[in-house]
Amino acid sequence: MDPVVIPILVAAIVVVFLVAATVRVVPQARRYNIERFGRYRRTLEPGLNFVVPVADRINTKLDVREQVYSSDPKPVITEDNLVVNIDTVLYYQITDPRAAAYEVADYLQAIDQLTVTTLRNVIGSMDLEGTLTSREEINARLRAVLDDATGKWGIRVNRVEIKAIDPPHTIKEAMEKQMRAERDKRAAILHAEGERQAKILTAEGTKQKDILEAQGTQQAMILRADGESKAVELVFQAVHRNNADPKVLAYKYLETLPHLAQSENNTFWVIPGELTEAVRTVTSAFGDQATAGSPVSGQPQERTEAGGDGTTAEGATPELETDPTLALDAVAAADEAAKQAAVAVSDAKAEAQAAGEAQTPGRGRTSGD
């Protein structure tokens, strides 16, 4: 090998080494702390940077993005002497790489210990129930203390969150029983309120129903009474206008008697005293029609003027000559009317007694004769 080539190769290698040692490329969101002969010189920003070979060296490489740090559960004693384990999550960001590298030896450990001591101070002034229900207050107080302490370390604490609060197992069981009892109480109250509201609505509905039924019954009775009044008035006018014979009225009276015992609830039926009078009227009506017939042809009757004592001028009592056939017809008609009245009365009594088998049967009484 040519002796001239060897020095050239050596010089080229030295130049490449010097260039490589001089140029430093820093990625985005990274910061490099440069020391010159062991003393902090400057912090390299992202991009292409040049340093003095051999004299300058990179001490620390830091990530300035926001980072998350989750600590292990730490036991903390509350004001009512209960031990709870609390997990915290810390969101922080390096704002000053020089202070983060030279003001504290291990900023993560320092933040962790500071979080534990602050939690014990804050939780120590609260009872268990306050600890479980005051997470926002604990987070705010933790952030205030950590932000104030880590500011000189070049670190900004953006957020502190309590991830979990674990009370002892016995306390968990007691809390579950308490919550179960509270839920049962609320359920019983809601059930009672529902029953109360249902009873109120039912009572209001029953009241409204009774009112409507009473109003309907009232209107029906008024309309029925009005109709009966008009019907009686029309019948009364018709009777007076047509000048009905008392015999016809007596016959209609007998027709109405069987309807008196048609009701299912009738157990006592009174036979009116006018029944015999009506039967007598109908009987006499049929008898008058029979005797009022014209005399048989071929057999004229001769009458003489009667004296004051009811005898004829010759002193003999006159005898009316009647047709035996007409007399028999009148008697048969009267007997038939009496039989019909008796049958109607017996039917009415039978229906009344059959309807009142479950009760004490009434005794019919007749008045008049």
GROMACS .gro file of C-alpha atoms in nm:
model
  369
    1MET     CA    1   0.000   0.000   0.000
    2ASP     CA    2   0.113   0.347  -0.085
    3PRO     CA    3   0.239   0.533   0.222
    4VAL     CA    4   0.055   0.845   0.111
    5VAL     CA    5  -0.284   0.672   0.107
    6ILE     CA    6  -0.270   0.568   0.469
    7PRO     CA    7  -0.256   0.922   0.614
    8ILE     CA    8  -0.538   1.025   0.382
    9LEU     CA    9  -0.757   0.742   0.508
   10VAL     CA   10  -0.678   0.828   0.867
   11ALA     CA   11  -0.760   1.193   0.809
   12ALA     CA   12  -1.090   1.101   0.643
   13ILE     CA   13  -1.188   0.880   0.934
   14VAL     CA   14  -1.105   1.158   1.179
   15VAL     CA   15  -1.315   1.404   0.980
   16VAL     CA   16  -1.611   1.167   0.969
   17PHE     CA   17  -1.583   1.110   1.341
   18LEU     CA   18  -1.567   1.480   1.412
   19VAL     CA   19  -1.868   1.552   1.193
   20ALA     CA   20  -2.065   1.273   1.359
   21ALA     CA   21  -1.969   1.403   1.702
   22THR     CA   22  -2.057   1.759   1.609
   23VAL     CA   23  -2.404   1.709   1.460
   24ARG     CA   24  -2.699   1.619   1.689
   25VAL     CA   25  -3.056   1.565   1.563
   26VAL     CA   26  -3.322   1.608   1.834
   27PRO     CA   27  -3.670   1.455   1.772
   28GLN     CA   28  -3.990   1.651   1.821
   29ALA     CA   29  -4.117   1.684   2.183
   30ARG     CA   30  -3.770   1.593   2.313
   31ARG     CA   31  -3.514   1.800   2.496
   32TYR     CA   32  -3.145   1.721   2.542
   33ASN     CA   33  -2.937   1.874   2.820
   34ILE     CA   34  -2.576   1.942   2.706
   35GLU     CA   35  -2.284   1.954   2.948
   36ARG     CA   36  -1.943   2.092   2.858
   37PHE     CA   37  -1.670   1.944   3.066
   38GLY     CA   38  -1.928   1.834   3.324
   39ARG     CA   39  -2.110   2.164   3.350
   40TYR     CA   40  -2.456   2.238   3.213
   41ARG     CA   41  -2.417   2.428   2.890
   42ARG     CA   42  -2.755   2.444   2.715
   43THR     CA   43  -3.067   2.247   2.613
   44LEU     CA   44  -3.095   2.130   2.257
   45GLU     CA   45  -3.425   2.203   2.083
   46PRO     CA   46  -3.588   1.968   1.826
   47GLY     CA   47  -3.409   1.967   1.491
   48LEU     CA   48  -3.044   1.984   1.375
   49ASN     CA   49  -2.798   2.101   1.639
   50PHE     CA   50  -2.420   2.133   1.653
   51VAL     CA   51  -2.202   2.067   1.951
   52VAL     CA   52  -1.832   2.075   2.023
   53PRO     CA   53  -1.689   1.728   1.984
   54VAL     CA   54  -1.525   1.573   2.287
   55ALA     CA   55  -1.599   1.882   2.500
   56ASP     CA   56  -1.981   1.862   2.488
   57ARG     CA   57  -2.185   1.559   2.583
   58ILE     CA   58  -2.557   1.481   2.630
   59ASN     CA   59  -2.645   1.440   2.998
   60THR     CA   60  -3.025   1.373   2.995
   61LYS     CA   61  -3.290   1.320   2.732
   62LEU     CA   62  -3.634   1.435   2.846
   63ASP     CA   63  -3.984   1.397   2.699
   64VAL     CA   64  -4.182   1.722   2.732
   65ARG     CA   65  -4.518   1.572   2.640
   66GLU     CA   66  -4.791   1.531   2.905
   67GLN     CA   67  -4.743   1.203   3.082
   68VAL     CA   68  -4.945   0.980   3.314
   69TYR     CA   69  -4.819   0.832   3.635
   70SER     CA   70  -5.027   0.580   3.831
   71SER     CA   71  -4.915   0.512   4.185
   72ASP     CA   72  -4.965   0.194   4.384
   73PRO     CA   73  -5.243   0.178   4.650
   74LYS     CA   74  -5.136   0.362   4.963
   75PRO     CA   75  -5.291   0.301   5.308
   76VAL     CA   76  -5.441   0.616   5.458
   77ILE     CA   77  -5.611   0.658   5.798
   78THR     CA   78  -5.931   0.861   5.812
   79GLU     CA   79  -6.050   1.082   6.096
   80ASP     CA   80  -6.266   0.799   6.237
   81ASN     CA   81  -5.958   0.568   6.249
   82LEU     CA   82  -6.039   0.356   5.946
   83VAL     CA   83  -5.765   0.244   5.710
   84VAL     CA   84  -5.845   0.287   5.341
   85ASN     CA   85  -5.629   0.215   5.038
   86ILE     CA   86  -5.623   0.496   4.781
   87ASP     CA   87  -5.496   0.480   4.422
   88THR     CA   88  -5.410   0.804   4.245
   89VAL     CA   89  -5.345   0.897   3.883
   90LEU     CA   90  -5.118   1.194   3.810
   91TYR     CA   91  -5.103   1.391   3.483
   92TYR     CA   92  -4.788   1.602   3.458
   93GLN     CA   93  -4.570   1.776   3.201
   94ILE     CA   94  -4.203   1.890   3.205
   95THR     CA   95  -4.184   2.262   3.141
   96ASP     CA   96  -3.818   2.320   3.230
   97PRO     CA   97  -3.581   2.036   3.126
   98ARG     CA   98  -3.284   2.188   3.309
   99ALA     CA   99  -3.471   2.208   3.642
  100ALA     CA  100  -3.618   1.860   3.598
  101ALA     CA  101  -3.265   1.723   3.548
  102TYR     CA  102  -3.072   1.924   3.807
  103GLU     CA  103  -3.322   2.040   4.076
  104VAL     CA  104  -3.440   1.692   4.181
  105ALA     CA  105  -3.275   1.357   4.159
  106ASP     CA  106  -3.587   1.152   4.067
  107TYR     CA  107  -3.890   1.366   4.004
  108LEU     CA  108  -4.129   1.068   3.974
  109GLN     CA  109  -4.038   0.934   4.315
  110ALA     CA  110  -4.055   1.284   4.459
  111ILE     CA  111  -4.403   1.336   4.315
  112ASP     CA  112  -4.519   0.996   4.444
  113GLN     CA  113  -4.403   1.061   4.800
  114LEU     CA  114  -4.545   1.412   4.797
  115THR     CA  115  -4.881   1.272   4.682
  116VAL     CA  116  -4.887   1.018   4.966
  117THR     CA  117  -4.809   1.275   5.236
  118THR     CA  118  -5.063   1.520   5.099
  119LEU     CA  119  -5.331   1.249   5.084
  120ARG     CA  120  -5.267   1.155   5.447
  121ASN     CA  121  -5.299   1.517   5.552
  122VAL     CA  122  -5.622   1.569   5.357
  123ILE     CA  123  -5.789   1.235   5.435
  124GLY     CA  124  -5.686   1.256   5.801
  125SER     CA  125  -5.925   1.547   5.847
  126MET     CA  126  -6.223   1.362   5.695
  127ASP     CA  127  -6.432   1.068   5.802
  128LEU     CA  128  -6.501   0.770   5.576
  129GLU     CA  129  -6.827   0.901   5.439
  130GLY     CA  130  -6.671   1.239   5.365
  131THR     CA  131  -6.380   1.067   5.193
  132LEU     CA  132  -6.610   0.867   4.968
  133THR     CA  133  -6.824   1.166   4.874
  134SER     CA  134  -6.557   1.441   4.848
  135ARG     CA  135  -6.337   1.327   4.564
  136GLU     CA  136  -6.351   1.659   4.384
  137GLU     CA  137  -6.236   1.843   4.695
  138ILE     CA  138  -5.950   1.595   4.753
  139ASN     CA  139  -5.839   1.626   4.389
  140ALA     CA  140  -5.837   2.006   4.405
  141ARG     CA  141  -5.634   2.013   4.728
  142LEU     CA  142  -5.387   1.756   4.593
  143ARG     CA  143  -5.336   1.950   4.274
  144ALA     CA  144  -5.278   2.277   4.460
  145VAL     CA  145  -5.011   2.122   4.686
  146LEU     CA  146  -4.835   1.928   4.407
  147ASP     CA  147  -4.840   2.220   4.165
  148ASP     CA  148  -4.683   2.447   4.424
  149ALA     CA  149  -4.413   2.195   4.518
  150THR     CA  150  -4.324   2.073   4.168
  151GLY     CA  151  -4.307   2.422   4.014
  152LYS     CA  152  -3.940   2.463   4.115
  153TRP     CA  153  -3.865   2.121   3.966
  154GLY     CA  154  -3.972   2.237   3.620
  155ILE     CA  155  -4.283   2.017   3.627
  156ARG     CA  156  -4.646   2.126   3.597
  157VAL     CA  157  -4.912   1.901   3.745
  158ASN     CA  158  -5.214   1.932   3.516
  159ARG     CA  159  -5.453   1.697   3.693
  160VAL     CA  160  -5.473   1.461   3.989
  161GLU     CA  161  -5.745   1.197   4.009
  162ILE     CA  162  -5.829   0.942   4.277
  163LYS     CA  163  -5.869   0.614   4.094
  164ALA     CA  164  -6.005   0.401   4.379
  165ILE     CA  165  -6.081   0.416   4.749
  166ASP     CA  166  -6.096   0.070   4.907
  167PRO     CA  167  -6.229   0.055   5.265
  168PRO     CA  168  -6.186  -0.262   5.476
  169HIS     CA  169  -6.399  -0.567   5.398
  170THR     CA  170  -6.607  -0.536   5.715
  171ILE     CA  171  -6.680  -0.174   5.635
  172LYS     CA  172  -6.791  -0.277   5.285
  173GLU     CA  173  -7.035  -0.531   5.429
  174ALA     CA  174  -7.176  -0.275   5.674
  175MET     CA  175  -7.214  -0.020   5.393
  176GLU     CA  176  -7.391  -0.277   5.175
  177LYS     CA  177  -7.635  -0.358   5.457
  178GLN     CA  178  -7.698   0.010   5.513
  179MET     CA  179  -7.761   0.071   5.144
  180ARG     CA  180  -7.986  -0.235   5.126
  181ALA     CA  181  -8.187  -0.114   5.424
  182GLU     CA  182  -8.213   0.232   5.271
  183ARG     CA  183  -8.335   0.088   4.944
  184ASP     CA  184  -8.589  -0.132   5.124
  185LYS     CA  185  -8.710   0.174   5.312
  186ARG     CA  186  -8.752   0.374   4.992
  187ALA     CA  187  -8.926   0.079   4.827
  188ALA     CA  188  -9.169   0.045   5.120
  189ILE     CA  189  -9.240   0.419   5.112
  190LEU     CA  190  -9.301   0.413   4.738
  191HIS     CA  191  -9.524   0.106   4.772
  192ALA     CA  192  -9.726   0.271   5.050
  193GLU     CA  193  -9.757   0.590   4.844
  194GLY     CA  194  -9.875   0.386   4.548
  195GLU     CA  195 -10.136   0.201   4.756
  196ARG     CA  196 -10.252   0.530   4.910
  197GLN     CA  197 -10.287   0.692   4.569
  198ALA     CA  198 -10.466   0.384   4.434
  199LYS     CA  199 -10.713   0.384   4.725
  200ILE     CA  200 -10.776   0.755   4.681
  201LEU     CA  201 -10.840   0.712   4.310
  202THR     CA  202 -11.062   0.410   4.376
  203ALA     CA  203 -11.262   0.600   4.637
  204GLU     CA  204 -11.300   0.896   4.405
  205GLY     CA  205 -11.411   0.666   4.125
  206THR     CA  206 -11.662   0.490   4.351
  207LYS     CA  207 -11.792   0.824   4.473
  208GLN     CA  208 -11.831   0.952   4.118
  209LYS     CA  209 -11.998   0.626   4.017
  210ASP     CA  210 -12.246   0.645   4.307
  211ILE     CA  211 -12.322   1.007   4.226
  212LEU     CA  212 -12.383   0.929   3.859
  213GLU     CA  213 -12.595   0.624   3.944
  214ALA     CA  214 -12.798   0.827   4.193
  215GLN     CA  215 -12.847   1.102   3.937
  216GLY     CA  216 -12.947   0.846   3.677
  217THR     CA  217 -13.190   0.678   3.918
  218GLN     CA  218 -13.334   1.017   4.010
  219GLN     CA  219 -13.383   1.112   3.647
  220ALA     CA  220 -13.538   0.770   3.573
  221MET     CA  221 -13.777   0.799   3.868
  222ILE     CA  222 -13.871   1.152   3.764
  223LEU     CA  223 -13.935   1.043   3.406
  224ARG     CA  224 -14.125   0.731   3.523
  225ALA     CA  225 -14.337   0.934   3.763
  226ASP     CA  226 -14.399   1.191   3.493
  227GLY     CA  227 -14.506   0.919   3.253
  228GLU     CA  228 -14.732   0.753   3.511
  229SER     CA  229 -14.881   1.091   3.597
  230LYS     CA  230 -14.957   1.162   3.234
  231ALA     CA  231 -15.099   0.811   3.185
  232VAL     CA  232 -15.328   0.845   3.489
  233GLU     CA  233 -15.431   1.188   3.370
  234LEU     CA  234 -15.514   1.053   3.024
  235VAL     CA  235 -15.710   0.760   3.172
  236PHE     CA  236 -15.894   0.991   3.408
  237GLN     CA  237 -15.981   1.226   3.122
  238ALA     CA  238 -16.091   0.935   2.903
  239VAL     CA  239 -16.315   0.794   3.179
  240HIS     CA  240 -16.479   1.128   3.245
  241ARG     CA  241 -16.506   1.215   2.879
  242ASN     CA  242 -16.675   0.883   2.790
  243ASN     CA  243 -16.888   0.873   3.111
  244ALA     CA  244 -16.796   0.507   3.178
  245ASP     CA  245 -17.061   0.281   3.331
  246PRO     CA  246 -16.984   0.172   3.693
  247LYS     CA  247 -17.030  -0.184   3.575
  248VAL     CA  248 -16.739  -0.149   3.334
  249LEU     CA  249 -16.524   0.001   3.610
  250ALA     CA  250 -16.610  -0.286   3.842
  251TYR     CA  251 -16.512  -0.536   3.572
  252LYS     CA  252 -16.177  -0.362   3.515
  253TYR     CA  253 -16.126  -0.363   3.890
  254LEU     CA  254 -16.158  -0.741   3.892
  255GLU     CA  255 -15.911  -0.771   3.601
  256THR     CA  256 -15.649  -0.575   3.796
  257LEU     CA  257 -15.660  -0.791   4.109
  258PRO     CA  258 -15.435  -1.077   3.978
  259HIS     CA  259 -15.153  -0.830   3.906
  260LEU     CA  260 -15.121  -0.735   4.274
  261ALA     CA  261 -14.927  -1.051   4.360
  262GLN     CA  262 -14.703  -1.077   4.053
  263SER     CA  263 -14.396  -0.923   4.223
  264GLU     CA  264 -14.133  -1.176   4.338
  265ASN     CA  265 -14.088  -1.007   4.676
  266ASN     CA  266 -14.457  -1.010   4.775
  267THR     CA  267 -14.506  -1.232   5.081
  268PHE     CA  268 -14.816  -1.060   5.222
  269TRP     CA  269 -15.122  -0.979   5.010
  270VAL     CA  270 -15.428  -0.799   5.133
  271ILE     CA  271 -15.756  -0.860   4.954
  272PRO     CA  272 -15.944  -0.530   4.931
  273GLY     CA  273 -16.288  -0.507   5.092
  274GLU     CA  274 -16.437  -0.378   4.770
  275LEU     CA  275 -16.390  -0.719   4.601
  276THR     CA  276 -16.729  -0.858   4.702
  277GLU     CA  277 -16.896  -0.530   4.605
  278ALA     CA  278 -16.732  -0.550   4.260
  279VAL     CA  279 -16.838  -0.912   4.219
  280ARG     CA  280 -17.194  -0.817   4.318
  281THR     CA  281 -17.192  -0.530   4.067
  282VAL     CA  282 -17.073  -0.751   3.781
  283THR     CA  283 -17.323  -1.020   3.875
  284SER     CA  284 -17.609  -0.777   3.887
  285ALA     CA  285 -17.496  -0.635   3.551
  286PHE     CA  286 -17.518  -0.973   3.388
  287GLY     CA  287 -17.853  -1.038   3.565
  288ASP     CA  288 -18.001  -0.707   3.448
  289GLN     CA  289 -17.902  -0.781   3.092
  290ALA     CA  290 -18.079  -1.115   3.113
  291THR     CA  291 -18.405  -0.984   3.265
  292ALA     CA  292 -18.417  -0.674   3.044
  293GLY     CA  293 -18.483  -0.881   2.730
  294SER     CA  294 -18.804  -0.833   2.524
  295PRO     CA  295 -19.107  -1.062   2.601
  296VAL     CA  296 -19.159  -1.373   2.403
  297SER     CA  297 -19.374  -1.313   2.099
  298GLY     CA  298 -19.727  -1.450   2.117
  299GLN     CA  299 -19.740  -1.413   2.496
  300PRO     CA  300 -19.812  -1.043   2.577
  301GLN     CA  301 -19.812  -0.937   2.936
  302GLU     CA  302 -20.099  -0.739   3.078
  303ARG     CA  303 -20.043  -0.493   3.358
  304THR     CA  304 -20.291  -0.285   3.549
  305GLU     CA  305 -20.222   0.018   3.745
  306ALA     CA  306 -20.114  -0.066   4.089
  307GLY     CA  307 -20.263   0.091   4.391
  308GLY     CA  308 -20.086   0.238   4.677
  309ASP     CA  309 -20.038  -0.099   4.842
  310GLY     CA  310 -19.887  -0.258   4.535
  311THR     CA  311 -20.189  -0.466   4.436
  312THR     CA  312 -20.395  -0.449   4.126
  313ALA     CA  313 -20.735  -0.303   4.108
  314GLU     CA  314 -20.884  -0.648   4.139
  315GLY     CA  315 -20.685  -0.704   4.460
  316ALA     CA  316 -20.444  -0.968   4.322
  317THR     CA  317 -20.064  -0.939   4.325
  318PRO     CA  318 -19.922  -0.929   3.972
  319GLU     CA  319 -19.662  -1.182   3.864
  320LEU     CA  320 -19.393  -1.105   3.608
  321GLU     CA  321 -19.367  -1.359   3.344
  322THR     CA  322 -19.002  -1.411   3.243
  323ASP     CA  323 -18.830  -1.636   3.001
  324PRO     CA  324 -18.668  -1.926   3.187
  325THR     CA  325 -18.381  -1.938   2.935
  326LEU     CA  326 -18.279  -1.574   3.001
  327ALA     CA  327 -18.291  -1.627   3.373
  328LEU     CA  328 -18.064  -1.927   3.348
  329ASP     CA  329 -17.816  -1.730   3.134
  330ALA     CA  330 -17.796  -1.449   3.393
  331VAL     CA  331 -17.738  -1.694   3.674
  332ALA     CA  332 -17.467  -1.875   3.476
  333ALA     CA  333 -17.291  -1.548   3.392
  334ALA     CA  334 -17.296  -1.440   3.756
  335ASP     CA  335 -17.162  -1.777   3.865
  336GLU     CA  336 -16.889  -1.760   3.600
  337ALA     CA  337 -16.783  -1.409   3.713
  338ALA     CA  338 -16.770  -1.522   4.076
  339LYS     CA  339 -16.564  -1.826   3.980
  340GLN     CA  340 -16.318  -1.612   3.783
  341ALA     CA  341 -16.277  -1.373   4.075
  342ALA     CA  342 -16.221  -1.664   4.315
  343VAL     CA  343 -15.965  -1.822   4.079
  344ALA     CA  344 -15.781  -1.488   4.047
  345VAL     CA  345 -15.770  -1.449   4.424
  346SER     CA  346 -15.643  -1.806   4.477
  347ASP     CA  347 -15.376  -1.763   4.203
  348ALA     CA  348 -15.254  -1.442   4.361
  349LYS     CA  349 -15.233  -1.611   4.703
  350ALA     CA  350 -15.040  -1.906   4.555
  351GLU     CA  351 -14.789  -1.680   4.382
  352ALA     CA  352 -14.737  -1.476   4.701
  353GLN     CA  353 -14.679  -1.791   4.908
  354ALA     CA  354 -14.439  -1.938   4.648
  355ALA     CA  355 -14.236  -1.614   4.637
  356GLY     CA  356 -14.207  -1.599   5.018
  357GLU     CA  357 -14.095  -1.958   5.098
  358ALA     CA  358 -13.773  -1.830   5.259
  359GLN     CA  359 -13.970  -1.587   5.475
  360THR     CA  360 -14.275  -1.609   5.698
  361PRO     CA  361 -14.579  -1.609   5.471
  362GLY     CA  362 -14.838  -1.335   5.528
  363ARG     CA  363 -15.199  -1.412   5.590
  364GLY     CA  364 -15.453  -1.254   5.357
  365ARG     CA  365 -15.744  -1.088   5.519
  366THR     CA  366 -16.067  -0.978   5.357
  367SER     CA  367 -16.273  -0.690   5.472
  368GLY     CA  368 -16.622  -0.580   5.380
  369ASP     CA  369 -16.894  -0.840   5.415
   0.00000   0.00000   0.00000
